[in-house]
GROMACS .gro file of C-alpha atoms in nm:
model
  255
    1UNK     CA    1   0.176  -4.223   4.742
    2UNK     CA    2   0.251  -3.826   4.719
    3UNK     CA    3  -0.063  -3.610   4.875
    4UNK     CA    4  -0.139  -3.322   4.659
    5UNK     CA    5  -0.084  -3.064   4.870
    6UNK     CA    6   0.268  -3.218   4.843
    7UNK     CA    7   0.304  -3.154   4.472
    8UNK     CA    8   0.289  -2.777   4.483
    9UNK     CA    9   0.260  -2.605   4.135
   10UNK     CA   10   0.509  -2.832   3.987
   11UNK     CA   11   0.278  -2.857   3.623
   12UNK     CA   12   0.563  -3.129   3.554
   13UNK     CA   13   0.437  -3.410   3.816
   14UNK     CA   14   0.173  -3.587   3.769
   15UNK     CA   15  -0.092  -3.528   4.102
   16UNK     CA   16  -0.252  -3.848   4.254
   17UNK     CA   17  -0.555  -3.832   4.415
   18UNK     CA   18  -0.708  -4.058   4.659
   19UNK     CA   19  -0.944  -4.301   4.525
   20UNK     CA   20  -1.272  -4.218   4.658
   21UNK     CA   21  -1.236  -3.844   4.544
   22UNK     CA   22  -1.515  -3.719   4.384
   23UNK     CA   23  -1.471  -3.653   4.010
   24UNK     CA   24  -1.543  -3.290   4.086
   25UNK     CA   25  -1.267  -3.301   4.371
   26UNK     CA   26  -1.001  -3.471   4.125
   27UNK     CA   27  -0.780  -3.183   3.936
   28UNK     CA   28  -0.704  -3.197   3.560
   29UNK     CA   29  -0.337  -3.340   3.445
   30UNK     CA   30  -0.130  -3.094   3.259
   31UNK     CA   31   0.192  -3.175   3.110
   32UNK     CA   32   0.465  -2.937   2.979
   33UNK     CA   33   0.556  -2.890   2.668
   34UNK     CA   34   0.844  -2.791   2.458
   35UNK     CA   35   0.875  -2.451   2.371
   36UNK     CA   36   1.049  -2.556   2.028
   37UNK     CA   37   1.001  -2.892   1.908
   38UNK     CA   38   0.608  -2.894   2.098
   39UNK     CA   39   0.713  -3.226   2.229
   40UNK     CA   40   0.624  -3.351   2.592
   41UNK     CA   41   0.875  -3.201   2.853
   42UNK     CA   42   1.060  -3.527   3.104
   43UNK     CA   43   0.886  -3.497   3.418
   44UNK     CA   44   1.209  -3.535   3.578
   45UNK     CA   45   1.319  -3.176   3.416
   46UNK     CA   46   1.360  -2.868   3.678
   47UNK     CA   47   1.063  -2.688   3.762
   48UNK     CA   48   1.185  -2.394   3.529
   49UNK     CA   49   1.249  -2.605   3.215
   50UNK     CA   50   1.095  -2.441   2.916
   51UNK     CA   51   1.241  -2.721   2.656
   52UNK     CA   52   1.280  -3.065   2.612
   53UNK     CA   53   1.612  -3.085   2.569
   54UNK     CA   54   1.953  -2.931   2.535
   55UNK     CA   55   1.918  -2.979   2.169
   56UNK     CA   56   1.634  -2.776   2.158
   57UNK     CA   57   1.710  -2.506   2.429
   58UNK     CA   58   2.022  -2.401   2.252
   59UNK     CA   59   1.792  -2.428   1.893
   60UNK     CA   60   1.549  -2.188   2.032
   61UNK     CA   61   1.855  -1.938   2.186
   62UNK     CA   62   1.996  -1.952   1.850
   63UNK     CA   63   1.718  -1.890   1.667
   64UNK     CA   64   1.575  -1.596   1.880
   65UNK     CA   65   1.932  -1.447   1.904
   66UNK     CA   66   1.931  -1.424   1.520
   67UNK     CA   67   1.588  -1.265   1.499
   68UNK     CA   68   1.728  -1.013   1.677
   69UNK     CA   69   1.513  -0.680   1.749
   70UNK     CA   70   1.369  -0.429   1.607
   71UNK     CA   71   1.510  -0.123   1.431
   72UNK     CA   72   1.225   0.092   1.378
   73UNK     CA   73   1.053   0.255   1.711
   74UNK     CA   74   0.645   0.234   1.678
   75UNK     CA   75   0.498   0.580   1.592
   76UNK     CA   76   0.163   0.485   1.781
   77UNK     CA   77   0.024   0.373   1.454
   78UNK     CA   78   0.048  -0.003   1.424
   79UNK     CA   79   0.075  -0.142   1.048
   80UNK     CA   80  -0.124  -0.424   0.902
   81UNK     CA   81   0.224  -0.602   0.759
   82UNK     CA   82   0.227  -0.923   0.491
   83UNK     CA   83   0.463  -1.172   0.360
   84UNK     CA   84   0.429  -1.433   0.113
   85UNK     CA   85   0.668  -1.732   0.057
   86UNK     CA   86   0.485  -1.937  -0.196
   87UNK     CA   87   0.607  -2.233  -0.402
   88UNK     CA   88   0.780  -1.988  -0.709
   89UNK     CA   89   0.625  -2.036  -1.030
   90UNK     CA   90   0.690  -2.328  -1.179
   91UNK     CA   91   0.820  -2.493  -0.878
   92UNK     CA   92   0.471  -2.649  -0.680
   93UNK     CA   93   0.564  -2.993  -0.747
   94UNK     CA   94   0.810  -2.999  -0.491
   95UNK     CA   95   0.544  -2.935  -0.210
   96UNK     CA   96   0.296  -3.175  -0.314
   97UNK     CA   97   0.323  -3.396  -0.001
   98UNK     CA   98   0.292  -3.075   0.200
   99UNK     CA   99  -0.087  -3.020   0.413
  100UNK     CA  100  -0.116  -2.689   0.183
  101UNK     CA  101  -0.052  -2.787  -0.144
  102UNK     CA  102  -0.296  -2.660  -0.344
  103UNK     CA  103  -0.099  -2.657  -0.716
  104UNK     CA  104   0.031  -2.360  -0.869
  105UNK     CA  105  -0.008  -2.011  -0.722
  106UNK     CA  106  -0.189  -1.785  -0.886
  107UNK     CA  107   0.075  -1.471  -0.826
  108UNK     CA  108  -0.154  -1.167  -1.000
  109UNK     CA  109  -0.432  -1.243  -0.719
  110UNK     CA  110  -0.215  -1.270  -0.442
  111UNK     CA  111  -0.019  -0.946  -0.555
  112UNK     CA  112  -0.380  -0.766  -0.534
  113UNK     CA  113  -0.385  -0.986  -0.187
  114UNK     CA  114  -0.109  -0.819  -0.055
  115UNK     CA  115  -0.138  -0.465  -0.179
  116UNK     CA  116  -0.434  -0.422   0.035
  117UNK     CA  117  -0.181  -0.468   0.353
  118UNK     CA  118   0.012  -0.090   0.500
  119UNK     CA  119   0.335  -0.313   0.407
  120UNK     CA  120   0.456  -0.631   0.223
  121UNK     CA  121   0.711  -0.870   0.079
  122UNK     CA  122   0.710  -1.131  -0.165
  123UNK     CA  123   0.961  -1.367  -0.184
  124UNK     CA  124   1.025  -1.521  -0.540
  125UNK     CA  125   1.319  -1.675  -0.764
  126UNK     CA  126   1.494  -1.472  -0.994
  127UNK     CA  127   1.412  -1.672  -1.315
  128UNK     CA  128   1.069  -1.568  -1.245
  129UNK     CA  129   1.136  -1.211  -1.151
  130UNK     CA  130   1.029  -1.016  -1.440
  131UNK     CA  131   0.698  -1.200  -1.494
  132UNK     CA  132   0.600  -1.119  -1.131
  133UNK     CA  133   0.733  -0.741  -1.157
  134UNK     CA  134   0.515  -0.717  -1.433
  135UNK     CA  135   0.214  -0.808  -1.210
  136UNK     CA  136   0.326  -0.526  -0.931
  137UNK     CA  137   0.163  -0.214  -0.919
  138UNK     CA  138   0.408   0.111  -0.962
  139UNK     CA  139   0.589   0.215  -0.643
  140UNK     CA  140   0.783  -0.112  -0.527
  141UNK     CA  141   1.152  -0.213  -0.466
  142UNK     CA  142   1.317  -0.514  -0.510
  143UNK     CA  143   1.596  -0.632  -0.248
  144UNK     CA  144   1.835  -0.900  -0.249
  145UNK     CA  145   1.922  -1.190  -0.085
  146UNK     CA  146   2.264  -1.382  -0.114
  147UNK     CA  147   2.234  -1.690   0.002
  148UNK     CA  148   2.501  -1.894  -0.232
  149UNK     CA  149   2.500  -2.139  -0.478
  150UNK     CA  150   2.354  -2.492  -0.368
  151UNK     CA  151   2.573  -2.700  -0.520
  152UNK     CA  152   2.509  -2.845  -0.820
  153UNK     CA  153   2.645  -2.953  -1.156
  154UNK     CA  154   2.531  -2.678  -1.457
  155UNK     CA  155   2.669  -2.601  -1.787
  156UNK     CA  156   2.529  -2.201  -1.687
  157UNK     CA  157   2.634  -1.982  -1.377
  158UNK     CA  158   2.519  -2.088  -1.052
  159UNK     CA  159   2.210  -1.907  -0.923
  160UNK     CA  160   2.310  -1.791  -0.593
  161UNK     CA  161   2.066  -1.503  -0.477
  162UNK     CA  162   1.669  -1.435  -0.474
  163UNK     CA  163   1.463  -1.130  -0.516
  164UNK     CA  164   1.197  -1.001  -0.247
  165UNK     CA  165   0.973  -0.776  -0.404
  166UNK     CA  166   0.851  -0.511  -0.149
  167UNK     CA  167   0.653  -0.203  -0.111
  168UNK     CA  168   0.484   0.032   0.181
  169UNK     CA  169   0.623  -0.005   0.579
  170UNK     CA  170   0.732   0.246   0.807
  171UNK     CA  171   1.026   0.511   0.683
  172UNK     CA  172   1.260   0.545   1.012
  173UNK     CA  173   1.423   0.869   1.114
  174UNK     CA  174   1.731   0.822   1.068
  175UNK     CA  175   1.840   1.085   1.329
  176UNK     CA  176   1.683   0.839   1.637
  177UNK     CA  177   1.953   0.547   1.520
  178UNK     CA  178   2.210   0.507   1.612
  179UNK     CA  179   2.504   0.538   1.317
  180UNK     CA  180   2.628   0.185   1.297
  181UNK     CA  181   2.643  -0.129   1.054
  182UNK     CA  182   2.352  -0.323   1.353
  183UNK     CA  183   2.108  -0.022   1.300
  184UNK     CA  184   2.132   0.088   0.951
  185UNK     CA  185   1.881  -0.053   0.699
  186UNK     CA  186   1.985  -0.171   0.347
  187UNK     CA  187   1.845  -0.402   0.072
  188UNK     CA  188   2.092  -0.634   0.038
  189UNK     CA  189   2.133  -0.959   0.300
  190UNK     CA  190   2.451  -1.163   0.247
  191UNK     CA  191   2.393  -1.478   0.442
  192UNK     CA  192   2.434  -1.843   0.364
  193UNK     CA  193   2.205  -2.139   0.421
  194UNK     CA  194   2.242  -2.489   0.572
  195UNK     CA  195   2.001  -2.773   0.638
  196UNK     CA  196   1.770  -2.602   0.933
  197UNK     CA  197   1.789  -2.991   1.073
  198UNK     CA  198   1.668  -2.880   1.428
  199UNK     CA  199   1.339  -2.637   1.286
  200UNK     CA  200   1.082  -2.852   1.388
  201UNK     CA  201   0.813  -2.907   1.047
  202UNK     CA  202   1.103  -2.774   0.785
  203UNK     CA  203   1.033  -2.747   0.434
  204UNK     CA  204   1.242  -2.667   0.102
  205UNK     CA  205   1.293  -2.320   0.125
  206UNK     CA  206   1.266  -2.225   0.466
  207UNK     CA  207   1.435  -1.913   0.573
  208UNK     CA  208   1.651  -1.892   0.789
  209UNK     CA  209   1.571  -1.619   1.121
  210UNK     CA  210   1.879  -1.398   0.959
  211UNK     CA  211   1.678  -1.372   0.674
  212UNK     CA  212   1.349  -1.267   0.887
  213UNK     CA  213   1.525  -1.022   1.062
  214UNK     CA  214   1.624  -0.841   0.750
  215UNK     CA  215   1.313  -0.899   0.580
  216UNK     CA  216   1.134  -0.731   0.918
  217UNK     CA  217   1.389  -0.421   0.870
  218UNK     CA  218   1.279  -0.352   0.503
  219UNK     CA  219   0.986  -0.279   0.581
  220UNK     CA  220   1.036  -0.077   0.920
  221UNK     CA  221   0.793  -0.338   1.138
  222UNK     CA  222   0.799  -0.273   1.560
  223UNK     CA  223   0.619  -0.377   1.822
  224UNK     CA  224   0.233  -0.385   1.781
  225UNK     CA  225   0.221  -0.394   1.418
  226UNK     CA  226   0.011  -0.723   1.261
  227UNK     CA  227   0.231  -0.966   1.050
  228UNK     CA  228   0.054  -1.205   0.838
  229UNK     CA  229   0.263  -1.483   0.667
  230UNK     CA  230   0.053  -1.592   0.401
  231UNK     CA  231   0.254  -1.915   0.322
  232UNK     CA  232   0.340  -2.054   0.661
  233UNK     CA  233   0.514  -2.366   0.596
  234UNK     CA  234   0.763  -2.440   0.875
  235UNK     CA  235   0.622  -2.181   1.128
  236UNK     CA  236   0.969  -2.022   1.061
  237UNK     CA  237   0.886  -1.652   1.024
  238UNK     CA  238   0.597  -1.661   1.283
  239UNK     CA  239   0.879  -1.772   1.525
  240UNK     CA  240   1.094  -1.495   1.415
  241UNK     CA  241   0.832  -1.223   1.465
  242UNK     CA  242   0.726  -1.349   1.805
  243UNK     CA  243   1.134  -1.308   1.929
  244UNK     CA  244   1.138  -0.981   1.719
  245UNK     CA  245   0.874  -0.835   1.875
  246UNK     CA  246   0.943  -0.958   2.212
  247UNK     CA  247   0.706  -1.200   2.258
  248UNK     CA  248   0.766  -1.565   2.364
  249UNK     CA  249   0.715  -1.767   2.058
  250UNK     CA  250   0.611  -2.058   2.220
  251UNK     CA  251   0.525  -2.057   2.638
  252UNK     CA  252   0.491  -2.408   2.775
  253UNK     CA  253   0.093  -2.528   2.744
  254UNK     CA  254  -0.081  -2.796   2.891
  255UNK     CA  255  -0.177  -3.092   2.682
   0.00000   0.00000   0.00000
């Protein structure tokens, strides 16, 4: 039997107590878990051990490597940000199994939604581009992203890009950059997708932390602004913007 003054602050052991302890006297079982995948961390893991596994340590590195870091410096102002990933119209049968499926979105409201916000981005097909531009107010952009075909048998061309509507963010001096293909901004992204098979909670159509980054760019976020993702699905962009903005995206907690 292991005292507990033997156990130290190793949150990974379990601490036995002796059994006529009070209940007051007996301290509360914690066990680590995994900063990715939110599983339970082997108690026979080091002391330092912020993942499960090797699997998911070099899942996390990747990922957070790939978010990247900001562009744009804060100007002491922070922005109330916004970005929408919602089944595109016509599409909301292929999430019906998902804990948020609520049908068909209705795009004009959540356009109003997200024009109350200092910055946002809506992510949609481009079959359904010009019905949702004309639901926009005057003023935004459209960028691109080229993600490349998904295979697929079709008598017509391949669709192998989607549109993200955006408007508002913060402009970025372009004299406090430095002059290089990292730092400059642009609305294009080429970048292709595979299966996200280690993205704990994946669904069709999660993006990939490459595409976050980019996304984050366009619309000049930095440390201390606000980002709501109104369509959270995987958790994918709420991990990116906790490695973009420097924060850990998931510290070990007690169960």
């Amino acid at each position: 039997m292991t005292a507990a003054s033997d156990v130290g602050h190793d949150s990974s052991r379990t601490t036995v107590v002796e059994p006529n302890a009070s209940p007051l006297q007996q301290p509360i079982q914690t066990r680590r878990m995994c900063a990715w995948c939110e599983g339970p961390i082997p108690t026979r893991a080091r002391r330092d051990s912020v993942c499960c596994s090797t699997r998911c340590r070099q899942a996390r590195h990747r990922f957070g490597r790939a978010a990247g870091k900001p562009v744009a410096e804060t100007d002491g102002r922070p922005l109330r940000l916004a970005y929408a990933d919602p089944p595109y119209p016509g599409t909301a049968r292929l999430y019906r199994g998902h804990r948020d499926y609520a049908g068909e979105v209705d795009h004009a409201a959540l356009i109003r939604r997200l024009s109350t916000y200092d910055g946002w981005a809506l992510s949609t097909s481009a079959a359904a581009l010009p019905a949702v531009l004309a639901l926009c107010p005057p003023g935004i952009r459209v960028a691109a992203w080229h993600r490349g075909e998904r295979p697929n048998v079709s008598r017509w061309p391949l669709n192998a890009w989607e549109p993200v509507i955006y408007s508002g963010g913060r402009p970025v001096d372009p004299s406090r950059l430095e002059q290089s293909l990292q730092t400059r901004r642009v609305d294009s992204l080429v970048h292709g997708v595979a299966p996200m098979t280690t993205l704990p909670g994946r669904v069709i159509g999660a993006k990939p932390a490459a595409f976050c980054r980019w996304l984050f760019d366009l619309l000049g976020a930095a440390p201390g602004d606000l980002l709501d993702d109104l369509f959270p699905g995987s958790g994918a962009v709420a991990r990116a913007w906790a490695a973009y903005t420097k924060a850990d995206p998931a510290k070990p907690r007690a169960a």
